[in-house]
C-alpha cells in the first residue's frame, strides 16, 4: 500500500475529544494493551497529529503521528499499527517469521506467500482469516511488516504451506516508514517458550539424529540454511529433500558469490553512511571535472541534475532522502560551512552557487575513481544531450484561508492560514452546502445564500440583491477570495510553497537601433532553468548572438537576450523538449507569421 509515494491532503493537530476517542478505539482494537501502555501509546499532552493522505491507487488513509513517527494508520475505520509502534510493543500482534531476503520483496509491494514463512518448532500462532498479523525476520522478534491473514492457521497447514498467506499493508523501508525518523529495527531475541523442547533438540543433535531447526539470533544465519525445505509434522519442522535441492543451492551459492565481492567493502557501513559517501564522491567529482568558473552563478537544481547525477557510478542512484542530510539544501549548507562553496538566494526561493574554492584541500585531494563509468556518460558528450535530463517542475495551485473566509471553513476543522488544493476547497464547499441543506429544492443547480455565504462571498452592493448562486459561481467566488499560493516541486528536491501565483516565463520582442529586433526571456530560474545554459543552447541552434543581462530595476535577476525574433525556436524548446505546460509561458503569440512561398 505504501510501496509508492502517497499524497498528503491535510496535517492537523488532534483535538482533545478526538484524542479520547482514538484512545478508546485503540483499546478496542488491541485489548492486550495494559492501561499504562495505552496511556503511553496515546498520551494526554504530547503532540499528536492527524494526517489525511491518498495512496498511489487512490485509497484514502488516515495516519496518526506523534512528534517524529507515524504510530497508526486507519483504512475504512480499521486501525493498524506501524512498524515504529510494533518495535515498542513487539507482542501486540500474532507474529509469523520469514527469511531476511524476503523483506526486499515485501517492501516493493509484494504479499507474503506461505512458502516464504518459516515454521517454528513450537508451531504457528492460531489465527483466523482476516486477523491482523506482524511479520518478523528469522532471528529477530522486531516486526518488519504488518499484514492481514488470507487464511486461518488450519487452512495454511491443510494447503501444504502453498499460496498467499498474508496481504501486506505496510513494511519497514516503505514510504510510510520514510515519513518517520527512518530508524532501523531493534534487535529483539526470540522468546524460548519451552526449555525442555530446546534441550531435547540439543540432545538429538548430539546423538547425530535428524536435527530440529531452531530460530537463530543471527539475522544473517539464513545464508547458511537457504537450501532447506520445511515440512510441518506435528509441532516441529524437520529437514527434508536436501538432496533434491542441490541444483538450486548451487545456483544460489553462485549468485551469492558473484555479489559477495561487491558487498563486502560496504558491509560495515549503514545504508545512510553509504549514501552520504556517494553524495560526497559525486559532489567533489562534479566540482573538479564538470563545473567551470564561467558557469557561476549556477542553480543548485542544475548542479544536482546535470552535474552530480552524471558523476554517479553506473548501478547506483543518488537519493537525498536516504542520506543523513534529507534535503539537498542542507547538504550544500554543510559544504558551505566547510568553506568549499558559497550559496546565495539570487531569486526568491531559488538558490544558486555563486562561488567555489577549487583550491580547497578536499577538492584538490579528491581523485576520480579508477575505471569510473558514468551512468549517463552517453549524455555528457554534448550540451544538448545534458539538457535532456531536465525535468519540468510539478506546479500545483494552492489556496490559503484568509480572515474573511474563516467562518466558511471552520466547520471542516480549518483555520486561518490553512493551505488547501482546489479539489479540497470544492469538497469542503459541497459538504458545507449539503450539511446546511442549502441546495434549492426547486432547482438543484442553485444554492441558497445563507448569512455566512453572504458575508464571505458577496460584495456589499450584492448582499440585498442575490439570494441564490449557481454552483459554478459559488465555487469560483470562493477561490477568488482565498489567498493564492503555489507549490513547486523540482526533480529530486523537497516541495516549495510560495505566496501568490507563479510568474510565467515572459517572452517579449524589443526594438533596437537600425530596426533590429531582439527576443528577451525572463523568469527562467523559477522553473529550474539555468539562463546561461538556455542562452548557450539557443545560440547554437539559431546561430545568433545570445547574452545574459540584468533585469532593469531588479537586484540579482537576469534575462536572456538573443538577436532576432526567435519565438518559434523558443516554443519548440520549452514546449516539446522541456515539456513545460503552455499556460506557464507568456508571449508565444508574438511569433512571426510565416508567409506563403511563391
XYZ file of C-alpha atoms in Angstrom:
598
model
C 0.000 0.000 0.000
C 2.866 2.358 0.829
C 5.366 0.915 -1.649
C 4.971 4.149 -3.645
C 4.793 7.765 -2.520
C 1.483 8.987 -1.092
C -0.027 12.494 -1.254
C -0.752 14.402 1.954
C -4.174 16.070 1.907
C -4.040 17.729 5.327
C -1.991 17.688 8.516
C -3.695 18.944 11.686
C -3.155 18.592 15.424
C -5.618 16.232 17.101
C -8.247 17.752 19.404
C -8.876 16.666 22.979
C -12.163 14.912 22.241
C -10.692 13.187 19.198
C -7.708 12.072 21.285
C -10.019 10.428 23.812
C -11.999 8.747 21.032
C -8.763 7.473 19.462
C -7.621 6.039 22.795
C -10.928 4.192 23.129
C -10.651 2.868 19.567
C -7.078 1.658 20.205
C -8.186 -0.077 23.416
C -10.946 -1.860 21.492
C -8.690 -2.815 18.570
C -5.778 -4.028 20.732
C -7.251 -5.348 24.005
C -3.938 -6.876 25.147
C -2.536 -3.375 25.782
C -2.471 -2.554 29.502
C -3.798 0.740 30.854
C -0.224 2.002 31.364
C 0.769 1.041 27.831
C -2.360 2.690 26.428
C -1.611 5.934 28.288
C 1.958 5.804 26.964
C 0.780 4.987 23.426
C -1.830 7.800 23.229
C -0.542 10.382 25.751
C -2.684 13.223 27.055
C -0.370 16.156 26.420
C 2.256 15.200 23.839
C 1.828 16.375 20.265
C -0.257 14.063 18.074
C -1.213 14.910 14.501
C -3.848 13.550 12.125
C -2.599 13.305 8.540
C -5.084 12.550 5.770
C -3.425 11.007 2.714
C -4.161 9.481 -0.681
C -2.131 6.413 -1.680
C -0.944 5.860 -5.255
C -4.002 3.696 -6.039
C -6.406 6.317 -4.675
C -7.086 4.784 -1.248
C -7.892 7.336 1.472
C -5.715 6.596 4.520
C -5.590 8.494 7.824
C -2.199 8.456 9.567
C -1.740 9.280 13.262
C 1.705 10.672 14.018
C 3.479 11.630 17.216
C 6.270 14.203 17.312
C 8.504 12.241 14.940
C 6.988 8.948 13.788
C 3.694 7.602 12.397
C 2.224 5.280 15.030
C -1.108 4.199 13.491
C -2.885 4.271 10.165
C -6.603 3.892 9.552
C -8.296 2.376 6.497
C -12.098 2.236 6.340
C -12.375 2.777 10.137
C -9.956 -0.084 10.911
C -6.779 0.766 12.872
C -3.377 -0.737 12.046
C -0.089 -0.206 13.945
C 3.060 0.893 12.121
C 6.416 -0.836 12.487
C 7.516 2.009 14.794
C 4.710 1.032 17.190
C 5.429 -2.687 16.914
C 9.090 -2.113 17.809
C 7.879 -0.687 21.144
C 5.168 -3.353 21.602
C 6.537 -6.369 19.659
C 3.915 -8.769 21.052
C 0.934 -6.597 20.109
C 0.031 -8.874 17.155
C 0.488 -12.586 16.424
C 3.766 -12.889 14.517
C 4.994 -15.060 11.660
C 8.653 -15.255 10.612
C 10.210 -15.158 7.160
C 13.718 -15.152 5.696
C 15.611 -11.813 5.664
C 15.987 -11.920 1.881
C 12.176 -11.804 1.542
C 11.999 -8.330 3.124
C 13.097 -6.537 -0.057
C 10.197 -8.132 -1.978
C 7.695 -7.140 0.712
C 8.949 -3.537 0.752
C 8.461 -3.458 -3.025
C 4.740 -4.189 -2.640
C 4.607 -7.998 -2.729
C 2.391 -10.064 -0.445
C 3.865 -12.802 1.769
C 3.454 -16.263 0.257
C 3.275 -19.323 2.515
C 6.456 -20.994 1.089
C 8.350 -17.999 2.461
C 7.002 -18.437 6.012
C 9.344 -20.177 8.482
C 7.660 -22.906 10.544
C 8.843 -22.580 14.188
C 9.411 -25.664 16.396
C 6.534 -24.617 18.651
C 4.123 -24.290 15.727
C 2.223 -21.318 14.317
C 0.075 -18.991 16.431
C -3.606 -19.734 15.966
C -5.214 -17.073 13.762
C -8.386 -16.819 11.712
C -8.827 -15.463 8.203
C -8.709 -11.640 8.315
C -6.640 -11.497 11.528
C -4.130 -8.648 11.682
C -0.609 -10.120 11.981
C 3.003 -8.994 12.209
C 5.861 -10.351 10.094
C 9.324 -10.765 11.610
C 12.664 -11.879 10.239
C 14.274 -15.140 11.316
C 16.311 -14.491 14.455
C 14.768 -11.120 15.377
C 11.438 -10.609 17.134
C 11.143 -6.980 15.942
C 8.347 -6.874 13.304
C 9.202 -5.566 9.834
C 5.744 -5.740 8.221
C 2.033 -5.591 9.019
C -0.471 -7.680 7.087
C -3.808 -9.468 7.155
C -4.005 -13.267 7.116
C -5.734 -14.548 3.982
C -6.472 -17.921 5.595
C -6.603 -19.435 9.074
C -3.728 -21.403 10.620
C -5.552 -24.680 9.978
C -6.148 -23.720 6.325
C -2.453 -22.844 5.893
C -1.404 -26.283 7.083
C -4.144 -28.018 5.095
C -2.943 -26.235 1.940
C 0.550 -27.672 2.427
C 2.001 -24.201 3.054
C 1.293 -23.106 -0.518
C -0.446 -19.981 -1.827
C -0.792 -16.458 -0.456
C -0.561 -16.298 3.309
C -0.739 -12.599 4.131
C -1.863 -9.426 2.333
C 0.879 -6.984 3.332
C -0.226 -3.406 4.103
C 2.924 -1.716 5.452
C 6.610 -2.613 5.803
C 9.895 -1.370 7.126
C 11.580 0.715 4.363
C 8.323 1.678 2.607
C 7.163 5.299 2.187
C 5.166 5.359 5.438
C 8.321 4.302 7.299
C 10.242 7.019 5.404
C 7.727 9.593 6.738
C 9.192 8.996 10.232
C 12.752 9.241 11.515
C 13.823 6.243 9.347
C 15.288 4.347 12.278
C 16.213 0.683 11.898
C 14.502 -2.235 13.682
C 15.884 -3.067 17.142
C 17.390 -6.476 17.750
C 14.985 -8.484 19.922
C 15.899 -12.099 20.771
C 13.189 -14.700 20.034
C 11.199 -15.960 23.000
C 12.022 -19.502 24.181
C 8.650 -20.869 25.199
C 9.646 -24.430 26.092
C 13.071 -25.084 27.607
C 12.506 -28.848 27.593
C 11.921 -28.749 23.861
C 15.150 -26.802 23.420
C 17.091 -29.341 25.495
C 15.628 -32.259 23.547
C 16.656 -30.607 20.314
C 20.213 -30.259 21.601
C 20.252 -33.901 22.678
C 19.084 -35.054 19.272
C 21.790 -33.002 17.577
C 24.459 -34.503 19.897
C 23.270 -38.032 19.093
C 23.511 -37.380 15.352
C 19.775 -37.667 14.788
C 17.704 -35.614 12.413
C 18.116 -32.039 13.781
C 15.311 -29.649 14.655
C 15.584 -26.155 13.185
C 15.636 -23.523 15.934
C 15.288 -19.811 15.411
C 18.750 -18.230 15.235
C 19.573 -14.943 16.866
C 21.845 -14.086 13.945
C 19.851 -12.293 11.193
C 22.418 -13.428 8.600
C 22.076 -17.087 9.541
C 19.713 -17.596 6.582
C 22.669 -17.609 4.194
C 23.748 -20.965 5.594
C 20.344 -22.650 5.524
C 18.882 -21.264 2.308
C 18.813 -24.771 0.832
C 16.481 -26.234 3.475
C 12.940 -27.338 2.784
C 10.472 -27.280 5.677
C 7.523 -29.549 6.230
C 5.110 -29.423 9.162
C 4.892 -32.711 11.082
C 3.131 -32.453 14.424
C 4.631 -29.386 16.091
C 8.171 -29.384 14.684
C 9.839 -28.539 11.411
C 12.288 -31.168 10.127
C 14.820 -31.240 7.339
C 13.846 -32.976 4.158
C 14.604 -33.025 0.478
C 18.096 -31.582 0.835
C 19.455 -33.723 -1.927
C 16.635 -32.681 -4.250
C 17.625 -29.013 -3.934
C 21.330 -29.368 -4.780
C 20.910 -27.637 -8.125
C 19.027 -24.696 -6.602
C 21.588 -24.422 -3.840
C 24.433 -24.361 -6.347
C 22.692 -21.600 -8.319
C 22.074 -19.548 -5.184
C 25.659 -20.069 -3.993
C 26.990 -18.884 -7.350
C 24.704 -15.863 -7.249
C 25.777 -15.008 -3.689
C 29.438 -15.450 -4.626
C 29.066 -13.150 -7.626
C 27.724 -10.320 -5.484
C 29.761 -11.007 -2.351
C 32.801 -9.199 -3.672
C 30.781 -6.056 -4.362
C 29.056 -6.028 -0.998
C 31.988 -6.834 1.286
C 33.590 -3.347 1.362
C 30.219 -1.739 2.284
C 29.036 -4.312 4.842
C 30.485 -2.311 7.739
C 28.564 0.857 6.808
C 24.882 1.576 7.186
C 22.848 2.422 4.030
C 22.710 6.039 5.233
C 26.501 6.219 5.531
C 26.858 4.680 2.073
C 24.531 7.319 0.577
C 26.443 10.115 2.357
C 29.695 8.800 0.874
C 28.121 8.599 -2.595
C 26.920 12.222 -2.354
C 30.391 13.370 -1.279
C 32.013 11.490 -4.153
C 29.641 12.889 -6.777
C 29.883 16.398 -5.279
C 33.692 16.597 -5.466
C 33.741 14.812 -8.821
C 31.302 17.374 -10.269
C 33.259 20.340 -8.863
C 36.563 19.012 -10.122
C 35.543 17.779 -13.580
C 32.215 19.364 -14.581
C 31.840 22.894 -13.203
C 33.891 25.806 -14.526
C 34.240 29.302 -13.128
C 32.394 30.677 -16.159
C 29.343 28.557 -15.195
C 28.798 30.569 -12.000
C 26.312 31.569 -10.734
C 24.873 28.059 -11.132
C 21.405 26.989 -9.994
C 21.643 24.372 -7.252
C 18.982 22.300 -9.038
C 21.059 22.378 -12.247
C 24.188 21.413 -10.318
C 22.422 18.367 -8.865
C 20.570 17.355 -12.021
C 23.119 18.000 -14.755
C 26.447 17.621 -12.942
C 26.194 15.413 -9.834
C 23.802 12.901 -11.409
C 26.155 12.488 -14.368
C 29.010 11.687 -11.944
C 27.079 8.889 -10.241
C 28.708 5.475 -10.862
C 26.773 3.011 -13.012
C 24.434 0.816 -10.990
C 23.982 3.400 -8.213
C 21.485 6.229 -7.765
C 21.609 9.419 -5.726
C 18.691 9.753 -3.302
C 18.983 12.641 -0.835
C 16.162 11.240 1.319
C 18.259 8.138 2.058
C 21.177 10.265 3.286
C 21.636 11.870 6.705
C 21.023 15.329 5.158
C 17.431 14.580 3.955
C 17.432 17.780 1.853
C 19.910 18.883 -0.825
C 19.897 22.419 0.626
C 21.196 21.047 3.953
C 23.931 19.130 2.121
C 25.026 22.363 0.429
C 24.850 24.215 3.760
C 27.287 21.682 5.184
C 29.648 22.191 2.231
C 29.301 25.953 2.655
C 30.195 25.567 6.348
C 33.335 23.730 5.185
C 34.094 26.841 3.056
C 34.138 24.817 -0.177
C 31.460 26.908 -1.888
C 29.038 29.765 -1.317
C 25.289 29.601 -1.962
C 23.006 32.633 -2.277
C 19.301 33.136 -2.984
C 19.576 35.304 -6.083
C 15.856 34.982 -6.737
C 13.082 34.420 -4.218
C 13.011 30.725 -3.358
C 15.720 29.854 -5.929
C 19.265 29.225 -4.672
C 22.435 29.402 -6.777
C 26.080 28.513 -6.272
C 27.932 31.821 -6.644
C 31.464 30.902 -5.597
C 33.627 27.745 -5.433
C 37.036 27.350 -3.783
C 38.795 24.983 -6.185
C 41.987 25.323 -4.070
C 40.278 23.819 -1.036
C 42.282 20.810 0.256
C 39.292 18.469 -0.024
C 38.721 19.398 -3.670
C 42.428 19.099 -4.549
C 42.760 15.782 -2.706
C 39.805 14.171 -4.456
C 40.744 11.629 -7.116
C 38.277 10.274 -9.662
C 37.873 6.516 -9.011
C 39.770 4.305 -11.451
C 37.615 2.679 -14.098
C 34.815 5.149 -13.393
C 31.837 4.584 -15.660
C 29.179 7.244 -15.520
C 25.575 6.130 -15.625
C 24.908 8.927 -18.099
C 28.246 9.070 -19.927
C 26.481 8.960 -23.253
C 24.772 12.241 -22.376
C 27.913 14.119 -21.389
C 29.494 14.406 -24.833
C 27.232 17.253 -25.953
C 25.498 20.025 -24.048
C 22.258 19.294 -25.888
C 22.266 15.770 -24.509
C 22.858 17.019 -20.988
C 19.801 19.197 -21.235
C 17.608 16.173 -21.952
C 17.799 15.217 -18.261
C 15.823 18.347 -17.380
C 12.541 17.536 -15.647
C 9.812 20.155 -15.677
C 8.794 21.036 -12.109
C 5.422 19.948 -10.789
C 3.393 23.081 -10.095
C 0.211 22.827 -8.010
C -2.029 25.871 -7.363
C -2.929 26.137 -3.680
C -5.171 28.383 -1.630
C -4.751 29.827 1.860
C -7.698 30.634 4.120
C -7.965 34.368 4.765
C -9.542 36.031 7.796
C -12.771 36.821 5.942
C -13.237 33.189 4.846
C -12.707 31.587 8.279
C -16.473 31.205 9.083
C -16.973 29.164 5.901
C -14.144 26.706 6.650
C -14.135 26.395 10.427
C -16.790 23.651 10.376
C -14.331 21.426 8.465
C -11.631 21.968 11.093
C -9.529 24.511 9.192
C -8.263 27.825 10.478
C -6.580 30.964 9.145
C -3.517 30.123 7.070
C -4.535 26.537 6.313
C -3.407 25.532 2.833
C -5.781 23.615 0.541
C -5.849 22.413 -3.046
C -8.691 23.411 -5.380
C -10.278 19.948 -5.122
C -10.202 20.132 -1.333
C -11.838 23.572 -1.410
C -14.521 22.205 -3.727
C -15.237 19.214 -1.459
C -15.418 21.411 1.653
C -17.895 23.803 -0.017
C -20.062 20.938 -1.295
C -20.117 19.305 2.154
C -20.958 22.644 3.785
C -23.886 23.240 1.429
C -25.267 19.732 1.945
C -24.773 19.791 5.723
C -26.682 23.080 5.991
C -29.362 21.980 3.450
C -28.747 24.967 1.170
C -29.475 23.237 -2.148
C -32.535 24.835 -3.762
C -35.423 22.344 -3.699
C -36.951 23.622 -6.945
C -33.708 23.871 -8.961
C -30.728 21.866 -7.719
C -28.371 23.895 -9.936
C -28.712 26.753 -7.446
C -27.575 27.166 -3.850
C -29.372 29.324 -1.276
C -27.166 32.046 0.193
C -27.229 31.974 3.993
C -25.662 34.567 6.328
C -22.151 33.030 6.225
C -22.095 32.687 2.421
C -23.404 36.234 2.162
C -20.620 37.678 4.344
C -17.855 35.619 2.764
C -18.731 35.660 -0.951
C -20.890 38.694 -1.738
C -19.909 42.326 -2.070
C -21.855 44.857 -0.022
C -23.764 46.036 -3.090
C -24.851 42.437 -3.834
C -25.974 41.363 -0.375
C -29.524 42.707 -0.713
C -29.963 41.558 -4.314
C -28.587 37.997 -4.533
C -30.310 35.186 -2.647
C -29.174 32.246 -4.831
C -25.931 31.352 -6.619
C -25.154 28.759 -9.253
C -22.712 26.038 -8.191
C -20.001 27.251 -10.594
C -20.409 30.854 -9.471
C -20.298 29.781 -5.817
C -17.031 27.854 -6.253
C -15.335 30.491 -8.428
C -16.223 33.260 -5.945
C -14.784 31.152 -3.126
C -11.469 30.556 -4.936
C -11.204 34.246 -5.833
C -11.478 35.270 -2.168
C -8.857 32.823 -0.900
C -5.180 33.748 -0.760
C -3.400 32.400 -3.881
C -0.368 30.165 -3.308
C 1.509 27.643 -5.378
C 3.690 24.621 -4.685
C 6.724 23.885 -6.872
C 8.483 20.504 -6.734
C 11.781 20.245 -8.586
C 13.127 16.810 -9.502
C 14.943 15.244 -6.547
C 14.080 18.081 -4.148
C 11.512 18.830 -1.470
C 8.355 20.784 -2.459
C 8.477 24.580 -2.042
C 5.300 26.568 -1.236
C 5.346 30.239 -2.309
C 2.817 33.035 -1.964
C 0.911 34.305 -4.978
C 0.591 32.758 -8.415
C 3.790 31.665 -10.126
C 5.048 34.166 -12.685
C 5.068 32.752 -16.228
C 8.151 32.660 -18.418
C 7.833 36.054 -20.081
C 8.901 36.312 -23.744
C 8.920 39.763 -25.387
C 10.221 41.320 -28.598
C 12.152 44.570 -28.282
C 13.254 47.024 -30.960
C 16.893 48.047 -31.066
C 18.834 50.529 -33.213
C 18.750 50.143 -37.008
C 15.324 48.493 -36.750
C 16.845 45.292 -35.290
C 14.731 43.061 -33.110
C 15.793 41.017 -30.095
C 13.941 38.321 -28.132
C 14.005 38.664 -24.342
C 13.153 35.900 -21.825
C 12.582 36.367 -18.099
C 11.744 34.168 -15.075
C 13.552 31.046 -16.311
C 15.017 30.446 -12.829
C 11.535 29.984 -11.345
C 11.183 26.801 -13.420
C 14.617 25.381 -12.618
C 16.181 26.505 -15.924
C 19.692 27.946 -15.933
C 19.585 31.173 -18.052
C 23.214 30.743 -19.147
C 22.591 27.157 -20.251
C 19.445 28.171 -22.185
C 21.366 31.020 -23.853
C 24.165 28.652 -24.938
C 21.722 26.158 -26.450
C 19.777 28.857 -28.311
C 22.970 30.376 -29.633
C 23.958 27.030 -31.161
C 20.501 26.280 -32.540
C 19.731 29.590 -34.244
C 23.327 30.716 -34.880
C 22.699 34.142 -33.349
C 24.293 36.099 -30.535
C 22.789 35.400 -27.093
C 23.693 37.280 -23.903
C 22.723 37.400 -20.236
C 21.818 40.857 -18.945
C 20.465 42.147 -15.593
C 16.743 42.896 -15.488
C 16.329 46.676 -15.115
C 15.012 47.736 -11.722
C 15.725 44.383 -10.005
C 18.561 43.022 -7.919
C 20.385 39.809 -8.831
C 17.885 38.822 -11.540
C 18.895 38.197 -15.142
C 17.245 37.800 -18.540
C 18.286 36.065 -21.749
C 18.552 38.278 -24.829
C 19.023 36.809 -28.315
C 19.126 38.544 -31.704
C 16.070 38.334 -33.935
C 12.537 37.088 -33.365
C 13.264 33.546 -32.123
C 9.886 32.725 -30.583
C 9.334 29.726 -32.903
C 12.564 28.132 -31.658
C 11.753 29.029 -28.065
C 8.285 27.495 -28.300
C 9.708 24.229 -29.657
C 12.358 24.065 -26.942
C 10.116 24.971 -23.982
C 7.010 23.026 -25.017
C 8.450 19.958 -26.753
C 11.918 19.442 -25.300
C 11.396 20.721 -21.751
C 7.713 19.649 -21.600
C 6.604 22.863 -19.867
C 2.826 23.499 -19.941
C 1.804 26.275 -22.344
C -0.098 28.113 -19.577
C 3.221 28.926 -17.880
C 4.681 30.614 -20.979
C 3.630 34.145 -21.915
C 4.300 35.750 -25.292
C 4.230 32.833 -27.731
C 1.577 34.653 -29.771
C 4.233 37.186 -30.839
C 5.933 34.685 -33.123
C 6.424 35.952 -36.709
C 3.782 34.786 -39.161
C 5.133 32.534 -41.852
C 4.364 33.926 -45.323
C 3.293 31.769 -48.245
C 6.027 30.569 -50.507
C 5.615 31.717 -54.082
